[in-house]
Tab-separated table of C-alpha atoms in Angstrom:
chain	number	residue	atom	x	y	z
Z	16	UNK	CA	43.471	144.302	9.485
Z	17	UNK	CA	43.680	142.066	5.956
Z	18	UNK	CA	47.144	143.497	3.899
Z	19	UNK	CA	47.109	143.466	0.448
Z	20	UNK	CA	49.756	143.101	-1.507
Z	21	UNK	CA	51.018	146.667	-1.838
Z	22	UNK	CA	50.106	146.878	2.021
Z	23	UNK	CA	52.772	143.968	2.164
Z	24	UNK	CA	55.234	145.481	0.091
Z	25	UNK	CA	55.402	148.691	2.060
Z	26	UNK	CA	55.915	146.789	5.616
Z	27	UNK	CA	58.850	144.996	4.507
Z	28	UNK	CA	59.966	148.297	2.564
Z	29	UNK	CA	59.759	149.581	6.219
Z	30	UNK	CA	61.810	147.713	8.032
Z	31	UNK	CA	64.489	146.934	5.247
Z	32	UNK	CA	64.607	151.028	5.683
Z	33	UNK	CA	65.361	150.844	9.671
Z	34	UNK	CA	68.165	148.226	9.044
Z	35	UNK	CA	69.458	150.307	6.482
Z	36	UNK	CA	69.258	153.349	8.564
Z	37	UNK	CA	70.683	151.524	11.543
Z	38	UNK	CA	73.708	150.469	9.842
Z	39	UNK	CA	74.200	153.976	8.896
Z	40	UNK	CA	73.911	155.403	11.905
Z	41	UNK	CA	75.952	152.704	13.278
Z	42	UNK	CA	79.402	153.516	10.396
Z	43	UNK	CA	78.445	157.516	11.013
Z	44	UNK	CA	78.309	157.802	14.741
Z	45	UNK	CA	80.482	154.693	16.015
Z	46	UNK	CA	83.049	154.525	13.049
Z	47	UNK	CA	85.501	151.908	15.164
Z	48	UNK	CA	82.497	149.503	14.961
Z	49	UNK	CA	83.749	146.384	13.199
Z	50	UNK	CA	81.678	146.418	9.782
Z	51	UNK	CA	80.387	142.647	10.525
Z	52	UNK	CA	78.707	143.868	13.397
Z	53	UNK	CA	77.197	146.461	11.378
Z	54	UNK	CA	75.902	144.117	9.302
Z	55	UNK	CA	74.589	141.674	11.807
Z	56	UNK	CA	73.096	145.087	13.488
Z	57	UNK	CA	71.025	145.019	10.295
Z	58	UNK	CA	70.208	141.514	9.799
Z	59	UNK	CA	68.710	141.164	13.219
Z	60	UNK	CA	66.710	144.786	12.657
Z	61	UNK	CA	65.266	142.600	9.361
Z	62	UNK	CA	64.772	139.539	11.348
Z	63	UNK	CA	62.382	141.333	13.767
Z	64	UNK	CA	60.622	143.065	11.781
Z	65	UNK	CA	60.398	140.102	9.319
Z	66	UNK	CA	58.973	138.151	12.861
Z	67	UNK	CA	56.329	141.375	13.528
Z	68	UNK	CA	55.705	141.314	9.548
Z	69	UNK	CA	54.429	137.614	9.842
Z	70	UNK	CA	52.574	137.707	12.996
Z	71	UNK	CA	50.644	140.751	12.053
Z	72	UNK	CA	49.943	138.367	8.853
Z	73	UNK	CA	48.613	135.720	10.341
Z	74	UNK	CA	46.634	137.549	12.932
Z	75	UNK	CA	44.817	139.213	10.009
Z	76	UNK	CA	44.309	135.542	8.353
Z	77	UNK	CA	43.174	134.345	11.473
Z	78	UNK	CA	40.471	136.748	11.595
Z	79	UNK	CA	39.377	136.528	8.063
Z	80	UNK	CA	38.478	132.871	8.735
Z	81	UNK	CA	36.939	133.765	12.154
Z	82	UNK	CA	34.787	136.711	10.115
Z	83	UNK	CA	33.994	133.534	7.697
Z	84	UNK	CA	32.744	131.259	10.408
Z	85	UNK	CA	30.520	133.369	11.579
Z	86	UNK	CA	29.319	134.375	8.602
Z	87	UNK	CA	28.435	130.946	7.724
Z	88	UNK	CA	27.216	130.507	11.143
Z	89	UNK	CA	24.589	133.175	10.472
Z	90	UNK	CA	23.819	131.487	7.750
Z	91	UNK	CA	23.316	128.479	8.784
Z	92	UNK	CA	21.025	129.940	11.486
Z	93	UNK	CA	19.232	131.612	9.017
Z	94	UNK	CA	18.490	129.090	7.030
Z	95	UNK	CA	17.045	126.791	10.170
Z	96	UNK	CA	14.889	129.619	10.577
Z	97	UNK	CA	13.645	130.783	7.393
Z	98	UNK	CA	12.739	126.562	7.275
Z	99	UNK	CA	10.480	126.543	10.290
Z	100	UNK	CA	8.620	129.709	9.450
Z	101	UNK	CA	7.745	127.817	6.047
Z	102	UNK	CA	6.847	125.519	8.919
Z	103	UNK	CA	4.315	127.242	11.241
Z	104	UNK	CA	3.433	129.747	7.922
Z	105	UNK	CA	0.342	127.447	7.740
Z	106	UNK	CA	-1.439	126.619	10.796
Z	107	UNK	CA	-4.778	125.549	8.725
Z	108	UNK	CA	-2.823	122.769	6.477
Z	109	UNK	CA	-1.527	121.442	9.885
Z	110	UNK	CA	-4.944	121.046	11.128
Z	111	UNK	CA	-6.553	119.681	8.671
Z	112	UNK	CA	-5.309	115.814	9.013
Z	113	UNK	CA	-6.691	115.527	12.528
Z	114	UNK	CA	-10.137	115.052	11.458
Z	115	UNK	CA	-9.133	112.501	9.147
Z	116	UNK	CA	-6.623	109.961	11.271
Z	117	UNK	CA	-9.961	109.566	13.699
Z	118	UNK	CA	-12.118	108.082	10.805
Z	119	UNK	CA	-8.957	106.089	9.654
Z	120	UNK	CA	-8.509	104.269	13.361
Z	121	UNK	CA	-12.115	103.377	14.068
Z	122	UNK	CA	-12.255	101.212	10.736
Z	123	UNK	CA	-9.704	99.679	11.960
Z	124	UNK	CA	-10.526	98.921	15.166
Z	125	UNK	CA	-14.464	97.878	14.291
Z	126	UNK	CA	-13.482	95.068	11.886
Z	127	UNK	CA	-11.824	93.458	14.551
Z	128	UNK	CA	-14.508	93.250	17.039
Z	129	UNK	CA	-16.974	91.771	14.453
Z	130	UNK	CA	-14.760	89.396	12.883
Z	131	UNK	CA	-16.842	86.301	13.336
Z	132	UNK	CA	-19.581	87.240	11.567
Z	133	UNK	CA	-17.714	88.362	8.502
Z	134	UNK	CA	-16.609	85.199	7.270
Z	135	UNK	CA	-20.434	83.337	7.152
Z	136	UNK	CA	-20.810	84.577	3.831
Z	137	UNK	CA	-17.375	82.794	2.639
Z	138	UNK	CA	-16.593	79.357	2.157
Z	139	UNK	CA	-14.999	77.837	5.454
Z	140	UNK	CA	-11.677	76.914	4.057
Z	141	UNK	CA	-11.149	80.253	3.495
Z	142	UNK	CA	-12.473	82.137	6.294
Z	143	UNK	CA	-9.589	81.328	8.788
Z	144	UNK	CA	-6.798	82.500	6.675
Z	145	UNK	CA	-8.845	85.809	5.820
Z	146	UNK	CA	-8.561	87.071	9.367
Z	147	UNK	CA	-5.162	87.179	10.357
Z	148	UNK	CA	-4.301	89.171	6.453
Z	149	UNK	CA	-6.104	92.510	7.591
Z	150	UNK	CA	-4.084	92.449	11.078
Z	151	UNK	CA	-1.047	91.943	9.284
Z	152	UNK	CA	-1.891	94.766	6.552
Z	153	UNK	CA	-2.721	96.893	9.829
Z	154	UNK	CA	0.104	95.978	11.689
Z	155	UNK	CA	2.393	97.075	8.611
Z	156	UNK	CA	0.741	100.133	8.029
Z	157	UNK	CA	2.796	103.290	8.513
Z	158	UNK	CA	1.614	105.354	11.282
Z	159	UNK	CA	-0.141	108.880	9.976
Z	160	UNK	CA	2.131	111.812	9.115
Z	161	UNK	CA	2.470	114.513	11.393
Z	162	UNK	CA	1.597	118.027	10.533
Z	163	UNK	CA	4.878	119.100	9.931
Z	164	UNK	CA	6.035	116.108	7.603
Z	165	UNK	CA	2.760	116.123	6.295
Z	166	UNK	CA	3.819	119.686	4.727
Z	167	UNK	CA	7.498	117.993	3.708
Z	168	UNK	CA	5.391	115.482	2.123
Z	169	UNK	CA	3.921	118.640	-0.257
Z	170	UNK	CA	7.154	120.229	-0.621
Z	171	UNK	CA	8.959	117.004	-2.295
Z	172	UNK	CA	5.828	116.236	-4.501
Z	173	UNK	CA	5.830	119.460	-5.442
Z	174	UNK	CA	9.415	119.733	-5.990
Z	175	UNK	CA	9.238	116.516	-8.068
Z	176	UNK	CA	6.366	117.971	-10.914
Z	177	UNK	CA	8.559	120.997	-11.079
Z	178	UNK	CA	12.055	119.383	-11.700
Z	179	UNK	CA	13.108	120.902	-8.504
Z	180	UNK	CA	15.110	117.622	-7.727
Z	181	UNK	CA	19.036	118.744	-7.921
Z	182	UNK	CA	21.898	116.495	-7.929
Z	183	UNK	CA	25.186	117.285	-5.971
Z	184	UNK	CA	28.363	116.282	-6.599
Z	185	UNK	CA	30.815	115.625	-3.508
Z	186	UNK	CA	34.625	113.876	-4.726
Z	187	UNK	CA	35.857	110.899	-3.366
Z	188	UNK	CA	39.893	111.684	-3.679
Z	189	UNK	CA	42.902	109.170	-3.452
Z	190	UNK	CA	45.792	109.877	-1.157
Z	191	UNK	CA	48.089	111.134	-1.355
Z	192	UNK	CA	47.773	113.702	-4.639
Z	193	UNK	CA	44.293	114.111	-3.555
Z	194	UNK	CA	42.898	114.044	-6.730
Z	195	UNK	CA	39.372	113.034	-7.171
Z	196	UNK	CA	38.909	109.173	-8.275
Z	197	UNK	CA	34.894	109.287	-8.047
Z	198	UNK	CA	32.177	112.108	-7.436
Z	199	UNK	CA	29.356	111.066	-5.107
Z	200	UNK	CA	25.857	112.026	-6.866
Z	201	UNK	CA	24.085	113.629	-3.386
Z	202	UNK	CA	20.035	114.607	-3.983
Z	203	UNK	CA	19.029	118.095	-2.736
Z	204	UNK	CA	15.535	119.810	-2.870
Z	205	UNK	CA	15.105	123.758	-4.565
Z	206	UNK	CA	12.570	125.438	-2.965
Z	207	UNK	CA	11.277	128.362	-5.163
Z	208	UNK	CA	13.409	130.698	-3.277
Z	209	UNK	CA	16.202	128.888	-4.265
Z	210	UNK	CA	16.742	127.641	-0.920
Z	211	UNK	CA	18.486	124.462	-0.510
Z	212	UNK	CA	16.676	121.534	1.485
Z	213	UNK	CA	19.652	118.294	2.434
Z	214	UNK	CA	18.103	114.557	2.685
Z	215	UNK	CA	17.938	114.730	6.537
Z	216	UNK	CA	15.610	116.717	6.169
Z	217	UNK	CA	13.103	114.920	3.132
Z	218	UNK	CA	14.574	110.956	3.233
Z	219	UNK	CA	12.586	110.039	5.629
Z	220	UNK	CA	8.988	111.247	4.529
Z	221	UNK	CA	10.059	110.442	0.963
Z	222	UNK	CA	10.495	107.013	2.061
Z	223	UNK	CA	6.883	106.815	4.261
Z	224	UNK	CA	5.360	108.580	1.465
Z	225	UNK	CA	6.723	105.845	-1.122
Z	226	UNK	CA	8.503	108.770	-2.838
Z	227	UNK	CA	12.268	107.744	-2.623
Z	228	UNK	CA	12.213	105.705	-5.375
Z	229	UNK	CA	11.257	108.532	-7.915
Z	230	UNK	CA	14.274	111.013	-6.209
Z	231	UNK	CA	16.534	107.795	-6.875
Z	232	UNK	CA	15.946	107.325	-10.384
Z	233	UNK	CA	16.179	111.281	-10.876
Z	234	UNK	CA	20.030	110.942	-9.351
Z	235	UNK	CA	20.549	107.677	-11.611
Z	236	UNK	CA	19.699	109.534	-14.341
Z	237	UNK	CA	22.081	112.111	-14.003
Z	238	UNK	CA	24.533	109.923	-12.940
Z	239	UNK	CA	24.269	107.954	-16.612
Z	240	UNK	CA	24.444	111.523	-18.323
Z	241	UNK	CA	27.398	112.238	-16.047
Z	242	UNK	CA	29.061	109.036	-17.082
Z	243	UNK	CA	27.990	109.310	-20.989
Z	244	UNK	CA	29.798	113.461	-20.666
Z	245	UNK	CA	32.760	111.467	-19.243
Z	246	UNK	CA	33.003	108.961	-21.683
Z	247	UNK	CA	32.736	111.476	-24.757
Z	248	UNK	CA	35.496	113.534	-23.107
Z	249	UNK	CA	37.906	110.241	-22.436
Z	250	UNK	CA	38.083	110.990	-18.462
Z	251	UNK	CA	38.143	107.857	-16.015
Z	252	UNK	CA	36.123	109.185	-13.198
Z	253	UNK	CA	33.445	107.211	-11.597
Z	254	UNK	CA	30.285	107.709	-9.706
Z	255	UNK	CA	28.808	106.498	-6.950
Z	256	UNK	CA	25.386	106.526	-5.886
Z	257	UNK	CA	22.871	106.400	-3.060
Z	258	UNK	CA	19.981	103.892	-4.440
Z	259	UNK	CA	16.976	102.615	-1.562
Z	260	UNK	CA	16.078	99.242	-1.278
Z	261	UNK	CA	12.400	99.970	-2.229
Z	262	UNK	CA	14.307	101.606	-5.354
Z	263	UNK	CA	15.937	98.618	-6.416
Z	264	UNK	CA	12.777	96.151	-5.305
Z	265	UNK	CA	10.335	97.851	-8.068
Z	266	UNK	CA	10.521	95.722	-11.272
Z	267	UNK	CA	9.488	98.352	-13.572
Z	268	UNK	CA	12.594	100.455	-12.599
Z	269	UNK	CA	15.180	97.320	-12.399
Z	270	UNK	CA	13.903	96.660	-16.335
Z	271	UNK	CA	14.078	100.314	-17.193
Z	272	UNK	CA	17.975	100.428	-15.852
Z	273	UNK	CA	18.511	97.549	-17.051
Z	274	UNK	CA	17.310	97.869	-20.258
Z	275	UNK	CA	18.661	101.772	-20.724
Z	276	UNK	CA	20.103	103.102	-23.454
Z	277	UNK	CA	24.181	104.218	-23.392
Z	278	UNK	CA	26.774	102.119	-23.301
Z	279	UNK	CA	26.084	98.994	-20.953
Z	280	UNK	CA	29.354	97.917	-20.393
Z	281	UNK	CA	30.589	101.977	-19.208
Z	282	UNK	CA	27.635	102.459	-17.091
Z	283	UNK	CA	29.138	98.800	-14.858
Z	284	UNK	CA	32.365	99.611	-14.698
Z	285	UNK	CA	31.834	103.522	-13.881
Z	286	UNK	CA	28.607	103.704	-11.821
Z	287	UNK	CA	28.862	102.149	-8.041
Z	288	UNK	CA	25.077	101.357	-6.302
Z	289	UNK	CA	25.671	102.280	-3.061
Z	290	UNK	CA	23.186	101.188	0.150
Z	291	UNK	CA	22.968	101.523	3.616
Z	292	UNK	CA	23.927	98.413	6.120
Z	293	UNK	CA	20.740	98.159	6.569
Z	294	UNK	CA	19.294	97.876	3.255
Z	295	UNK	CA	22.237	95.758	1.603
Z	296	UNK	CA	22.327	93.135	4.201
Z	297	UNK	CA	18.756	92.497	3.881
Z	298	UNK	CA	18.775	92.696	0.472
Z	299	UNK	CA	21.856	90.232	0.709
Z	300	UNK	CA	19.819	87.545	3.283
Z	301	UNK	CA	16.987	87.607	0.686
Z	302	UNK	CA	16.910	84.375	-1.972
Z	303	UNK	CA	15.946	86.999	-4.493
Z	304	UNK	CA	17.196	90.119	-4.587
Z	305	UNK	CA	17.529	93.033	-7.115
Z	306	UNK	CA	21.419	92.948	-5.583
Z	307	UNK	CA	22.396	89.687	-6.799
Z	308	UNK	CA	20.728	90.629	-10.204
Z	309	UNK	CA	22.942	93.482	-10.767
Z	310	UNK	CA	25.773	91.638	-9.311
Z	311	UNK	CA	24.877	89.417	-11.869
Z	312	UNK	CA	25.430	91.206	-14.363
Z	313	UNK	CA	28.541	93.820	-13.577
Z	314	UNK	CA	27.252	96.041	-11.417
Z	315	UNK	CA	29.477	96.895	-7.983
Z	316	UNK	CA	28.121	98.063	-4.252
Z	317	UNK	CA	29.307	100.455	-1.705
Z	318	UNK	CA	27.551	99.793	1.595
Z	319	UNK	CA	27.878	103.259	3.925
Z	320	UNK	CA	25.735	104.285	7.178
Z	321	UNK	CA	27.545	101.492	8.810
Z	322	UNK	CA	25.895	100.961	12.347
Z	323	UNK	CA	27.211	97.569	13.088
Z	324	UNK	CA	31.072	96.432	12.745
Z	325	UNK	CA	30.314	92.635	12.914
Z	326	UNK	CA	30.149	92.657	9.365
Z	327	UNK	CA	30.447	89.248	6.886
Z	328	UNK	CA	33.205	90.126	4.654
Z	329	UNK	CA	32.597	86.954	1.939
Z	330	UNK	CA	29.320	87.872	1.797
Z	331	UNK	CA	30.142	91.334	0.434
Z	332	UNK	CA	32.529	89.879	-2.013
Z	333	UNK	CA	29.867	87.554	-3.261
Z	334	UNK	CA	27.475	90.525	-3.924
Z	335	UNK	CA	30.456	92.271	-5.455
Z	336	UNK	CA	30.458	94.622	-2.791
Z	337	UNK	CA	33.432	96.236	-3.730
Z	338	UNK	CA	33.937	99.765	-1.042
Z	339	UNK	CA	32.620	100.322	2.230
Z	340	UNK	CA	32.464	103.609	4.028
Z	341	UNK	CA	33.405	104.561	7.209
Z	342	UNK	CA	33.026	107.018	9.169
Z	343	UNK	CA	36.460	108.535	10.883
Z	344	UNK	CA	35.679	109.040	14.082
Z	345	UNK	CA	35.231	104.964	14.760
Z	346	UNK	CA	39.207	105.424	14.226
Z	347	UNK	CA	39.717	107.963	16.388
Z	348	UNK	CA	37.541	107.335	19.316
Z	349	UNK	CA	39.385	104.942	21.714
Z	350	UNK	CA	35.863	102.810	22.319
Z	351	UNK	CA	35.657	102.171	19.167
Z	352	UNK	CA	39.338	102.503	17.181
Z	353	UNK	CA	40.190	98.688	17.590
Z	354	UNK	CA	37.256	97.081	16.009
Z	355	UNK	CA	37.254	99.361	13.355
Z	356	UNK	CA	41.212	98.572	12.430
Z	357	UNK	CA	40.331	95.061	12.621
Z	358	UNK	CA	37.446	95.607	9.962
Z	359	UNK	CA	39.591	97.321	8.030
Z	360	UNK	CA	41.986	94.693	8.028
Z	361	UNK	CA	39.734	92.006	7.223
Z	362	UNK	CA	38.362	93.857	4.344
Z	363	UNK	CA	41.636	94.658	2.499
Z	364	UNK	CA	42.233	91.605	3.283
Z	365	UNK	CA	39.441	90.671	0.626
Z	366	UNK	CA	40.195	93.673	-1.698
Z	367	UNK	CA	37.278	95.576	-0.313
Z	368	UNK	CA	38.375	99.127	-0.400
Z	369	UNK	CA	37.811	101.251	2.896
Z	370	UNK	CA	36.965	104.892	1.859
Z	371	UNK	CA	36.901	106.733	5.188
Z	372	UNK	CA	34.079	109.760	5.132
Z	373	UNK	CA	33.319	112.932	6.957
Z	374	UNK	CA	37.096	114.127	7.030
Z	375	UNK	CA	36.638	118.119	7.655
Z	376	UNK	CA	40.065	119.168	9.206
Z	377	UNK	CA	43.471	118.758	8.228
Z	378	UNK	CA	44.436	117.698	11.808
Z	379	UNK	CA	41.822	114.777	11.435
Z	380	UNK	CA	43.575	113.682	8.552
Z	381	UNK	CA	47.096	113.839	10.499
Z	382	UNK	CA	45.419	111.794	13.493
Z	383	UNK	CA	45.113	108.863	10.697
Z	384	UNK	CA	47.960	109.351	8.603
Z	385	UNK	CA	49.745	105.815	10.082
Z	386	UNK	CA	45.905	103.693	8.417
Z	387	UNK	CA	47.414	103.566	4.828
Z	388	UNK	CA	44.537	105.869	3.534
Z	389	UNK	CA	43.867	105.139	-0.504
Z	390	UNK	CA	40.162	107.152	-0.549
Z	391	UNK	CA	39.040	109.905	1.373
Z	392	UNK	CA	35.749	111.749	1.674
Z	393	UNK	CA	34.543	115.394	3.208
Z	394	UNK	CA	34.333	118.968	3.267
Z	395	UNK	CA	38.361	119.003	3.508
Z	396	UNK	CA	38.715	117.555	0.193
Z	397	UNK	CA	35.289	119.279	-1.377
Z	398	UNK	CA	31.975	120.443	-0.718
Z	399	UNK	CA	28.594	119.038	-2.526
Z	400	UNK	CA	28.493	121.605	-5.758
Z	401	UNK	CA	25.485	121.656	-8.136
Z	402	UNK	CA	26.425	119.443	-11.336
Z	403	UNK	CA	25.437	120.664	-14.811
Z	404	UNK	CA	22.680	118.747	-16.298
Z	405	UNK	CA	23.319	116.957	-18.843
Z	406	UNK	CA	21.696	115.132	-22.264
């Protein structure tokens, strides 16, 4: 039972009555009764039901949030459902590729049988290098989509000719005020129900489908009008966002940002390039790298999706790798706690800020209240919420 506010004011009207009438009765039937035990008669009368008053409260909070949970259970559930009927909702689409990976392999495979013969017709210096360039392009080659991604491949190219690409905001708050210091710019797919699809679900066939690049520059995009808004309104919030290797490897889109319009000098000091381990330390072992151009020239890194702890430290200071994310349960697991303190150490150490991520209960943020937290991420502090588009 949820009490409102009158519901509240007649409970404690209630039992401020039985004290009252207590110490009545108490002064009309046992006048010799001293009148500071009448009083404490109706103190403790108060007191109890003050205790019932607040139990009854928090039973009725406690339910609210379980009603919540499973309300947002159910729609969870309902949303993994209503996405694998759009799924199986066409069994001819997912058929259709079949026919075509067969033709795809046997080209493949028939070159390599007659290999000798094909280079007669070249020059002989350049025969033996011409052989081992198709096995590499095969070897390379991506393996066929399934049915299934093949129709996630549709969705995002048809989400991208519609403008169905949304950005997300998520803040990155400092301790302790918990006020937000940055906004992470997070890419979702609309569907034309208005259903919501997250990057688990689309990265990884935008990426195979050489897609990622054109969601990227979509989320950079609003992240510059996000940071032009801020400007004009005098507000010293930052932004960080997710960019892909293969993003920052075009040159077309490295001259395009580079060359942008806005203020140069606002868009380095408020907009943060962040990259998975993966990405940024290969991008970091190469001689030339779109990294150490935009180092170069202002720009600063976050690496997240940290798999490995062994991480070089100088390294990311030479890149101007400025934050690194973490997530919090390599502090609280007991495997894993130690080497990520000593990480953490070594990096402030350096003045590389540790923001730790995926924070969702207060009692999570207790367990690591003795780190010295400066930036915090997760649902605790914020959902992702749709940002307004700007100019």
């Amino acid at each position: 039972m949820q009490l409102r506010w009158w519901g509240h004011t007649i409970f404690a009207a209630g039992y401020c009555s039985v004290a009252a009438v207590t110490v009545l009765l108490l002064a009309v039937f046992r006048p010799q009764t001293d009148a500071v035990v009448m009083v404490l008669a109706g103190a403790v009368v108060v007191l109890a039901g003050g205790l019932i008053h607040e139990v009854v409260t928090r039973r009725a909070n406690e339910q609210k949030l379980f009603e919540r949970q499973a309300r947002l259970r159910q729609a969870y559930e309902d949303l993994v459902d209503m996405f694998l009927k759009l799924k199986a909702s066409k069994p001819k689409v997912a058929a259709a590729p079949k026919p075509e990976i067969k033709p795809e392999i046997k080209p493949e495979a028939d070159p390599v049988a007659p290999a000798a013969p094909v280079p007669a017709p070249a020059p002989p210096p350049e025969s033996p290098p011409r052989k081992p360039a198709p096995r590499m392009a095969r070897l390379q080659t991506p393996p066929p989509l399934s049915p299934a991604d093949a129709e996630t491949a549709t969705m995002i190219r048809e989400a991208l000719a519609e403008e169905r690409v949304e950005a997300f905001l998520q803040p990155i708050v400092g301790l302790p005020g918990r006020k937000p210091r940055f906004f992470e710019v997070l890419s979702r797919i609309r569907l034309p129900n208005d259903t919501l699809v997250l990057p688990n679900q689309f990265l990884a066939v935008a990426e195979h489908e050489k897609l990622l690049s054109a969601i990227d520059e979509i989320c950079l995009a609003r992240a510059a009008g996000m940071i032009r808004e801020t400007d004009r309104h005098k507000h010293a919030i930052g932004f960080f966002c997710n960019v892909s290797a293969l993003t920052l490897g075009a040159g077309p889109f490295l001259d395009r940002f580079l060359g942008g319009g806005g203020d140069p000098q606002s868009l380095r000091s408020k907009l943060v390039i962040e990259m998975s381990q993966r990405d940024l330390v290969a991008e970091m072992a190469s001689s030339v790298s779109a990294v150490t151009e935009l180092s170069g020239v202002g720009f600063h890194f976050s690496m997240d999706r940290v798999e490995a702890l062994d991480i070089d430290v100088p390294a990311l200071l030479s890149h101007s790798v400025k934050y690194l994310k973490l997530n919090c349960s390599l502090f609280i697991q007991p495997d894993t706690r130690n080497a990520a303190m000593s990480l953490k150490h070594r990096l402030e150490e350096q003045s590389i800020c540790v923001i730790l991520e995926k924070l969702e209960t207060e009692r999570q943020l207790l367990d690591l209240e003795d780190l010295g937290l400066d930036l915090v991420q997760g649902y605790l502090f914020g959902e992702p919420r749709l940002s307004r588009r700007t100019s």
